CSV table of C-alpha atoms in Angstrom, one decimal:
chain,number,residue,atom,x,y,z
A,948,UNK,CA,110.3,72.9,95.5
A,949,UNK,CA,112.7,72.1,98.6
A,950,UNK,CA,113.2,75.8,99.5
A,951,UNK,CA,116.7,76.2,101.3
A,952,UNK,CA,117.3,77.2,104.6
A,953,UNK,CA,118.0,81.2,105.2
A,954,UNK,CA,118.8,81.8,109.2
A,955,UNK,CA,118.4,85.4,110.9
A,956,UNK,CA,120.2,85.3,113.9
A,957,UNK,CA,120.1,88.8,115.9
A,958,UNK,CA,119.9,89.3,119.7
A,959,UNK,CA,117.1,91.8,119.1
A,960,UNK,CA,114.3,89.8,118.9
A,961,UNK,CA,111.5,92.2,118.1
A,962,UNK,CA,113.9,93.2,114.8
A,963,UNK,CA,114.5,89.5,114.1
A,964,UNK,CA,111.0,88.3,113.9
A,965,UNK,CA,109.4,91.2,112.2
A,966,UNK,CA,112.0,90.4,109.7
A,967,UNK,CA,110.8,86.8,109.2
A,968,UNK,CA,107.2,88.2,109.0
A,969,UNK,CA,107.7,90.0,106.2
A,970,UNK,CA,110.0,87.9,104.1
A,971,UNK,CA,107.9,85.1,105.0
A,972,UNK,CA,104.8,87.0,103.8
A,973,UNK,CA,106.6,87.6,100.4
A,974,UNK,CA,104.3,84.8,98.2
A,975,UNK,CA,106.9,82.5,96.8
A,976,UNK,CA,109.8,82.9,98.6
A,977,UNK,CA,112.2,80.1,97.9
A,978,UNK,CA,113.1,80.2,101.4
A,979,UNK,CA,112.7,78.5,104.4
A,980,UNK,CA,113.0,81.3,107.4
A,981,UNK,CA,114.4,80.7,110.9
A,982,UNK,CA,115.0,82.5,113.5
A,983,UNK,CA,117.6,82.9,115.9
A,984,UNK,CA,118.5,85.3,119.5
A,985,UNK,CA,120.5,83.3,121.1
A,986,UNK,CA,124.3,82.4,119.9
A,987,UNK,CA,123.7,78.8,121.6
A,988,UNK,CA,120.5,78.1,119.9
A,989,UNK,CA,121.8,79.2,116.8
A,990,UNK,CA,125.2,77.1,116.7
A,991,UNK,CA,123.3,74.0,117.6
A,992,UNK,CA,121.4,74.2,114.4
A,993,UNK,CA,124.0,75.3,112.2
A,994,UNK,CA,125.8,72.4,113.0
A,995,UNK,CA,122.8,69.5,112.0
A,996,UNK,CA,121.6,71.8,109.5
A,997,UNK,CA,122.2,72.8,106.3
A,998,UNK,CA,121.8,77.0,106.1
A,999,UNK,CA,122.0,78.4,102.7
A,1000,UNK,CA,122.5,82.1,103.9
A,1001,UNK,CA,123.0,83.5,106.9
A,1002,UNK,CA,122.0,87.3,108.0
A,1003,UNK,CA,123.1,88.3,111.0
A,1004,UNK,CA,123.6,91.3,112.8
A,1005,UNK,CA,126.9,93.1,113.8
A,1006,UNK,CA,126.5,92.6,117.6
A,1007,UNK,CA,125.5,88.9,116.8
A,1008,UNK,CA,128.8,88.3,115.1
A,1009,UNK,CA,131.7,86.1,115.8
A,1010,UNK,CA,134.4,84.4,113.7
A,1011,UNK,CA,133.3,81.1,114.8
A,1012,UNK,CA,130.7,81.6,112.7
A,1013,UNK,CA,132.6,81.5,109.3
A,1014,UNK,CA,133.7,78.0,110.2
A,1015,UNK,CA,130.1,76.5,109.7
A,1016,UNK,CA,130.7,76.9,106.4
A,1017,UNK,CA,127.4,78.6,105.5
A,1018,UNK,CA,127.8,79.7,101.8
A,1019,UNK,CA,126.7,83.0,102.2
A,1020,UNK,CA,127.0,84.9,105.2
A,1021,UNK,CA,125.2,89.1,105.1
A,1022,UNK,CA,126.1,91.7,108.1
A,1023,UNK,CA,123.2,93.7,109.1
A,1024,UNK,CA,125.5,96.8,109.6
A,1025,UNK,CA,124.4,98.5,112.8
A,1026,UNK,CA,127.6,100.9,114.0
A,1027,UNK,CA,129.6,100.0,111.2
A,1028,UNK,CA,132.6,98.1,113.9
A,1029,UNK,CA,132.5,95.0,112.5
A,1030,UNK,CA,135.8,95.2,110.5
A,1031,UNK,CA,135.2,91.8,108.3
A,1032,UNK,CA,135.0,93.8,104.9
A,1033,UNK,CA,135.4,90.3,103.1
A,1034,UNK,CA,131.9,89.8,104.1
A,1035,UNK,CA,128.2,91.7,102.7
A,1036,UNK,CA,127.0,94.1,105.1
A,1037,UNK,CA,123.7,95.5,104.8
A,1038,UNK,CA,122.4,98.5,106.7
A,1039,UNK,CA,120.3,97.2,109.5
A,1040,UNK,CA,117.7,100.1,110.1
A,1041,UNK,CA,116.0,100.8,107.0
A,1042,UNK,CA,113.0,99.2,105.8
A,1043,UNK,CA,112.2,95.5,106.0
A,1044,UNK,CA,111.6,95.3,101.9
A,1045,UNK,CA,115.1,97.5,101.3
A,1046,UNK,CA,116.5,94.9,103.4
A,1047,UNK,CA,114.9,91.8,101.5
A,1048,UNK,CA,115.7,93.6,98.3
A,1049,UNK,CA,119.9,93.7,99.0
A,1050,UNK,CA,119.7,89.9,100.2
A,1051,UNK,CA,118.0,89.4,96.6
A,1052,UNK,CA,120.7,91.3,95.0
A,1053,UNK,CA,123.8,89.8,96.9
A,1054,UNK,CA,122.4,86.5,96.8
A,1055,UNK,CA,121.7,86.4,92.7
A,1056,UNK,CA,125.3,87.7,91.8
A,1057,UNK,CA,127.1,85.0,94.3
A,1058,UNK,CA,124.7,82.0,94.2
A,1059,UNK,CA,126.0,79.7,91.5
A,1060,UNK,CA,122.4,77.6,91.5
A,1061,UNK,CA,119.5,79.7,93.0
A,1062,UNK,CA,117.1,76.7,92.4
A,1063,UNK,CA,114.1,76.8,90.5
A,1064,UNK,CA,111.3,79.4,91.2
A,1065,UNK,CA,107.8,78.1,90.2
A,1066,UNK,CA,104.5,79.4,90.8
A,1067,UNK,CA,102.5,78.3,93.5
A,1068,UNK,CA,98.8,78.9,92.9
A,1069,UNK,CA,97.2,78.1,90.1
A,1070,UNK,CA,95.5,81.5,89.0
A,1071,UNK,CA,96.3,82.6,85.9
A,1072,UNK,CA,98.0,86.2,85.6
A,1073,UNK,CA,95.6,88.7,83.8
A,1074,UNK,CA,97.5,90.8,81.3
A,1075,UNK,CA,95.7,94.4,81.6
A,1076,UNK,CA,96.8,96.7,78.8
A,1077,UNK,CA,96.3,100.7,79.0
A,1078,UNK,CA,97.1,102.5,76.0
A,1079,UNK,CA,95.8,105.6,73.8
A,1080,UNK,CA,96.6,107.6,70.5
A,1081,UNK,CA,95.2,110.6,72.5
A,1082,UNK,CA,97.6,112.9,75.5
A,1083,UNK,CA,96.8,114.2,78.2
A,1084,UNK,CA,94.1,112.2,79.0
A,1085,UNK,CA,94.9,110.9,82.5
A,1086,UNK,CA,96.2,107.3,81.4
A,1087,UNK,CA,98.9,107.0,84.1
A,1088,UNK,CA,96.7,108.4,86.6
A,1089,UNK,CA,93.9,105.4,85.8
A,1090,UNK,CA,96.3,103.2,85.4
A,1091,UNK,CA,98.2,103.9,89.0
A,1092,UNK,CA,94.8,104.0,90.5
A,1093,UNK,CA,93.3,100.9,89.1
A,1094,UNK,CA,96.6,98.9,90.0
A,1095,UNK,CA,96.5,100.0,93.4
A,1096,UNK,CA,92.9,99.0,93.6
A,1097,UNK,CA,93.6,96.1,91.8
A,1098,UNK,CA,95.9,95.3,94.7
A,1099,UNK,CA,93.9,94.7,97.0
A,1100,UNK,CA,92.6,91.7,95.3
A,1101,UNK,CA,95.4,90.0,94.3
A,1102,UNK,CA,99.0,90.3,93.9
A,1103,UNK,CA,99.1,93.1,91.1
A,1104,UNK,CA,102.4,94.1,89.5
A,1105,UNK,CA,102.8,97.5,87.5
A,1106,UNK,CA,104.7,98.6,84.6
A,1107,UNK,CA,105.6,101.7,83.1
A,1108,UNK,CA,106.4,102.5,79.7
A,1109,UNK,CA,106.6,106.5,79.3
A,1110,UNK,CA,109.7,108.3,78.2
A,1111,UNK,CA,109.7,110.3,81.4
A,1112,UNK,CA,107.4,108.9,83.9
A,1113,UNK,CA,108.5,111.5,86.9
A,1114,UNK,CA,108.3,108.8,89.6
A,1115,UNK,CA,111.4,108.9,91.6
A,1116,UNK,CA,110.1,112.6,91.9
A,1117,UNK,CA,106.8,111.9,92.7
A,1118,UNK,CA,107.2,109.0,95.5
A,1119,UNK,CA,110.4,110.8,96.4
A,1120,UNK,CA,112.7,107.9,95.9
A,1121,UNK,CA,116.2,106.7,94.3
A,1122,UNK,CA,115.7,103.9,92.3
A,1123,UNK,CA,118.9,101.5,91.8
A,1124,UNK,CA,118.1,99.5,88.9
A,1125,UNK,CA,115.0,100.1,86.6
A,1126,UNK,CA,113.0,97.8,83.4
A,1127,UNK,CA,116.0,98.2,81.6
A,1128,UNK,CA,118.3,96.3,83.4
A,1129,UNK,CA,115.0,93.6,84.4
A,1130,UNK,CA,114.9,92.9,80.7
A,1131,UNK,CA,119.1,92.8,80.4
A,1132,UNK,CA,119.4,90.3,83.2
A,1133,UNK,CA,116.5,88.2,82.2
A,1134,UNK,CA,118.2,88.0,78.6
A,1135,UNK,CA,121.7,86.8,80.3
A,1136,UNK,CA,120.4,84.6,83.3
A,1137,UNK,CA,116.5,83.7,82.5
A,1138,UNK,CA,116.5,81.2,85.8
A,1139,UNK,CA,117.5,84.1,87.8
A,1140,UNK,CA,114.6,86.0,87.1
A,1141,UNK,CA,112.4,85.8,90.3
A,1142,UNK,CA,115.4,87.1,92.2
A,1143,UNK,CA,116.1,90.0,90.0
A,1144,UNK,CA,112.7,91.1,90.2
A,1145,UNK,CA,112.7,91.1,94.0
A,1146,UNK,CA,116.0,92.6,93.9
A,1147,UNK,CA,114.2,95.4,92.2
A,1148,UNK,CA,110.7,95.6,93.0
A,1149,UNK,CA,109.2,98.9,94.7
A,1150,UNK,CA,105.9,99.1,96.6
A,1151,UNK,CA,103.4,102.1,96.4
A,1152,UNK,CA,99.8,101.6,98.6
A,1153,UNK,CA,100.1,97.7,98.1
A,1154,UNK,CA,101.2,98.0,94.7
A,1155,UNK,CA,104.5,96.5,93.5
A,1156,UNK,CA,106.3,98.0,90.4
A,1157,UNK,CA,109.4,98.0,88.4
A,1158,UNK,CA,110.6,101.7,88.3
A,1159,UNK,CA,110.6,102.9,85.0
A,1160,UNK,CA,113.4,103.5,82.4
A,1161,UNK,CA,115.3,106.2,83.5
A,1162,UNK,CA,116.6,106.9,80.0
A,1163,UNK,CA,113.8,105.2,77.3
A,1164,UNK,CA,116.0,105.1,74.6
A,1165,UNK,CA,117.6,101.8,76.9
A,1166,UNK,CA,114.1,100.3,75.8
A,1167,UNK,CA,114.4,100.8,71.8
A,1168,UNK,CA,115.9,98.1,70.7
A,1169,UNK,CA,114.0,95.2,72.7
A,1170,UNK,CA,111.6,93.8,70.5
A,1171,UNK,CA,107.4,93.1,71.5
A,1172,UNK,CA,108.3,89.1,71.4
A,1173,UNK,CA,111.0,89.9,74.3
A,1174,UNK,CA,108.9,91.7,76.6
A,1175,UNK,CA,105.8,88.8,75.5
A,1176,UNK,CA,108.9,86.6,76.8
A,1177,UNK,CA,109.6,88.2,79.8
A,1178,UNK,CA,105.8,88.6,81.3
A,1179,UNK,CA,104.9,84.9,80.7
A,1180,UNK,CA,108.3,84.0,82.8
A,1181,UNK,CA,107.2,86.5,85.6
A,1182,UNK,CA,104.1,84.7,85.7
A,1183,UNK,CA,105.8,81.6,85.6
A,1184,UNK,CA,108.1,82.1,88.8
A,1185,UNK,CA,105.7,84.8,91.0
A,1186,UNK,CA,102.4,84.7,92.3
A,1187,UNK,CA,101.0,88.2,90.6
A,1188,UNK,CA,97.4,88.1,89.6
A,1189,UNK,CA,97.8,91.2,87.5
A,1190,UNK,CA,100.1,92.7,85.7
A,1191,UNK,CA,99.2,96.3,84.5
A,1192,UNK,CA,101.3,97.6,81.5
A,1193,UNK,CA,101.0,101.4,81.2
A,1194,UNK,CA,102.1,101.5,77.6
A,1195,UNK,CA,103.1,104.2,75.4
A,1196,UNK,CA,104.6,104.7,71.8
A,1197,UNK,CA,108.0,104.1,72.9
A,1198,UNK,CA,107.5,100.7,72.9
A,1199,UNK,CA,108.7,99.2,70.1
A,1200,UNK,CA,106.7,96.7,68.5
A,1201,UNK,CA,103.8,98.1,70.5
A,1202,UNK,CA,100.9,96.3,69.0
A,1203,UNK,CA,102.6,92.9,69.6
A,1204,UNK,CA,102.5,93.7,73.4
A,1205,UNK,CA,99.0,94.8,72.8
A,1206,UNK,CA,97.8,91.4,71.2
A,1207,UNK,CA,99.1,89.5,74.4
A,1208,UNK,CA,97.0,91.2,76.8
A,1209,UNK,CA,93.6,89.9,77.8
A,1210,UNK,CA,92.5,93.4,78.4
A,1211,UNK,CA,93.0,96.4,76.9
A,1212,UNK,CA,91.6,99.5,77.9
A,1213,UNK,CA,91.8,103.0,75.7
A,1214,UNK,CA,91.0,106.2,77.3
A,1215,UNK,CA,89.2,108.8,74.3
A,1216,UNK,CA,88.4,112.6,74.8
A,1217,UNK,CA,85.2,113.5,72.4
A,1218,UNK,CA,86.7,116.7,70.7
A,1219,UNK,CA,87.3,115.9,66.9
A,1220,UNK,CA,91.5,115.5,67.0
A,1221,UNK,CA,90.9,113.3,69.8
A,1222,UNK,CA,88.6,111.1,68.1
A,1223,UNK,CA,90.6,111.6,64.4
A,1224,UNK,CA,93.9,110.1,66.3
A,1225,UNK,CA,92.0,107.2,67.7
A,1226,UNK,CA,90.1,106.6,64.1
A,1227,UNK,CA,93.4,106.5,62.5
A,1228,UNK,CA,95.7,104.3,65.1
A,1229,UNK,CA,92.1,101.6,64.7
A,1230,UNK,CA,92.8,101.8,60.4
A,1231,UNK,CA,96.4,100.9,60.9
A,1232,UNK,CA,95.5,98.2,63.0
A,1233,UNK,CA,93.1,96.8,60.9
A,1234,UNK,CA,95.7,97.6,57.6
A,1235,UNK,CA,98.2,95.8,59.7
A,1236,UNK,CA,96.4,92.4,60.2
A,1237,UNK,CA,95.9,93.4,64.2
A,1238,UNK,CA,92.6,94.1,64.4
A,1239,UNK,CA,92.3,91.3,67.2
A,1240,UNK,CA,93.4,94.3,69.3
A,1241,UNK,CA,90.5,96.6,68.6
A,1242,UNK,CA,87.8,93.5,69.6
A,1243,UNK,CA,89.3,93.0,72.6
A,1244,UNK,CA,89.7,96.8,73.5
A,1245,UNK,CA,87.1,99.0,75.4
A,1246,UNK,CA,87.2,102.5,75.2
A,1247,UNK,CA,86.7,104.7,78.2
A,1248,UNK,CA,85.9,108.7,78.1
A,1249,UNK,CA,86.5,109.8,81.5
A,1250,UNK,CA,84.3,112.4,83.1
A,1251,UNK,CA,85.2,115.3,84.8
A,1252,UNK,CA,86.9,115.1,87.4
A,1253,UNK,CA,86.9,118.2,89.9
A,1254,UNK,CA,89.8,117.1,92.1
A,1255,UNK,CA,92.4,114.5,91.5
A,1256,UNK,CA,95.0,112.9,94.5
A,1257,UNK,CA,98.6,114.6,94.4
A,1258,UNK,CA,100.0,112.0,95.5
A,1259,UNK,CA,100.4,108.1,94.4
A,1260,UNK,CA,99.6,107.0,97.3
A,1261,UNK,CA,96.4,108.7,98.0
A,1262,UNK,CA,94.8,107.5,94.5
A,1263,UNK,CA,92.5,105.0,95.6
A,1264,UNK,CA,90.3,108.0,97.1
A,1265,UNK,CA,88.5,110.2,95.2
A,1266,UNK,CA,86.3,110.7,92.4
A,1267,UNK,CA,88.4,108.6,89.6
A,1268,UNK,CA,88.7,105.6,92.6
A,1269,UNK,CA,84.8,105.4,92.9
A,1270,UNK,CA,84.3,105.6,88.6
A,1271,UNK,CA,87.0,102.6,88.8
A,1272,UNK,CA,84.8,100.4,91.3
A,1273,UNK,CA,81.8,101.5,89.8
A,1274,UNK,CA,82.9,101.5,85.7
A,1275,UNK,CA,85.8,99.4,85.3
A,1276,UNK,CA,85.3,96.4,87.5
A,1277,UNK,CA,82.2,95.1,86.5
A,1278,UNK,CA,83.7,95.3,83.2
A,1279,UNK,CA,86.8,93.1,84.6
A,1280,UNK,CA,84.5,90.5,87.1
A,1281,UNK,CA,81.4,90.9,85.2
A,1282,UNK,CA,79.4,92.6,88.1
A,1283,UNK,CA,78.7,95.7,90.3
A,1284,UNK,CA,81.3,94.8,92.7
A,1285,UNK,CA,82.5,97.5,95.6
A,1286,UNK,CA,85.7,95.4,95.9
């Protein structure tokens, strides 16, 4: 892939290169990064080179620079006097991946051609499936927790499928855009894809997810062959390793997301309703021709657990952490493994 050229040009070089650091660290980035602090430096290159978009900050401004012709040009908006309104600004001091996150969104809606994304490595992404009959039985917590873990192996992405998953509460967070509208633009502009999902993708202790349907009725009518769709083109454009669903019965066409995951785990409680619902949902998949899901499934029952993390970002510590490194990944890698 000949990844285009985007140029940050800002006097403040600390700023500028711990910018380039972390887009640069982003796996797959279709772009080439340079940087630039001084105006000279800068207007030398522009004019030999081809730059695909330009982010500059307010102080570094000039009109001279809309005459290179640079397709797109982004404002990193420091004081707000830059009066060129025509133009994107972006705020300047806020986090490096908010900042990456508006140049994906700006730059998806204008570009015309974004190229083509392909993956990199040659790793296959590992489908990991968490679902059960049963409530209240800590499957979002496990699931949180082993993707965090999961993390820091390998590029791990996380997705949520409750009806009211809490998060923007719980990580104390707006979230612009959620699966909803992941799934909606991948329907209406599938070569898009890689930049909508960096346009949209949240981190949490290493982890990155797609925030969750605000309203889960958005999610009824997309079919399990859509969302089948939709995570073999993520692993076709990304670099992820692991994509955790954490799936629920509003899914329609649950069992056909089920019977595309190479793992599935299912959490069970041992009183008797617990173990009735799980009897009953293995019948119906067996009555419904999907018993491939049930042979491919391991249950779990959880112990007791006398304290659990508050927070999401404190899950890989604790008492349900250590059961995951000393359980579930020997299960996964086929050893004791303290990751």
């Amino acid at each position: 892939m000949n990844k285009r050229i985007l140029a940050v040009f800002d006097g403040e070089e600390s700023y500028a290169y711990r910018l380039m650091d972390y887009i640069s660290e982003r796996e797959n980035v279709p772009f080439e990064i340079h940087v630039f602090t001084k105006a000279d430096i800068f207007l030398s290159y522009a004019e030999k080179e081809e730059i695909e978009c330009l982010l500059i900050s307010e102080n570094a401004y000039q009109q001279e620079i809309e005459k290179l012709k640079i397709p797109h040009i982004i404002i990193l908006s420091e004081n707000g006097t830059n009066l060129n309104r025509a133009l994107c600004h972006i705020n300047k001091y806020q986090s490096c991946q908010n900042v990456l996150r508006e140049v994906m969104e700006y730059y998806t809606e204008k570009a015309q051609d974004t190229g083509t994304v392909l993956r990199v490595g040659t790793k296959k992404m590992h489908i990991i499936g968490i679902y059960t009959p049963v409530g209240r039985c800590l499957q979002t917590t496990f699931s949180l927790t082993l993707g965090q873990m999961l993390a820091r192996r390998g590029k791990t992405l996380y997705l949520n499928f409750e009806a009211y998953s809490g998060f923007g509460r719980m990580l104390g967070r707006i979230f612009k855009n959620d699966i909803s509208d992941l799934v909606y633009y991948f329907n209406c502009a599938r070569e898009k894809i890689y930049y909508r999902l960096e346009s949209m993708v949240e981190s949490v202790n290493g982890m990155d997810f797609i925030p969750p349907a605000m309203i889960y009725q958005s999610l009824v009518g997309i079919r399990g062959a859509q969302w089948v769709d939709l995570f073999r083109e993520i692993e076709r454009v990304s670099e992820y390793e692991y994509l955790i669903l954490d799936l629920s019965d509003c899914l329609a066409d649950l069992w056909e997301v089920l019977q595309s995951c190479d793992h599935i785990y299912t959490i069970v409680r041992e009183d008797p309703l617990a173990a009735a619902k799980v009897e009953q949902y293995e019948r119906a998949l067996e009555d419904m021709k999907y018993g491939g899901i049930i042979s491919k499934t391991k249950k779990w029952r959880l112990p007791v657990f006398r304290q659990l993390p508050l927070r999401f970002e404190e899950l890989t510590y604790g008492e349900l952490a250590a059961y995951i490194r000393n359980e579930i990944f020997p299960d996964l890698f086929g050893k004791k493994d303290g990751e």
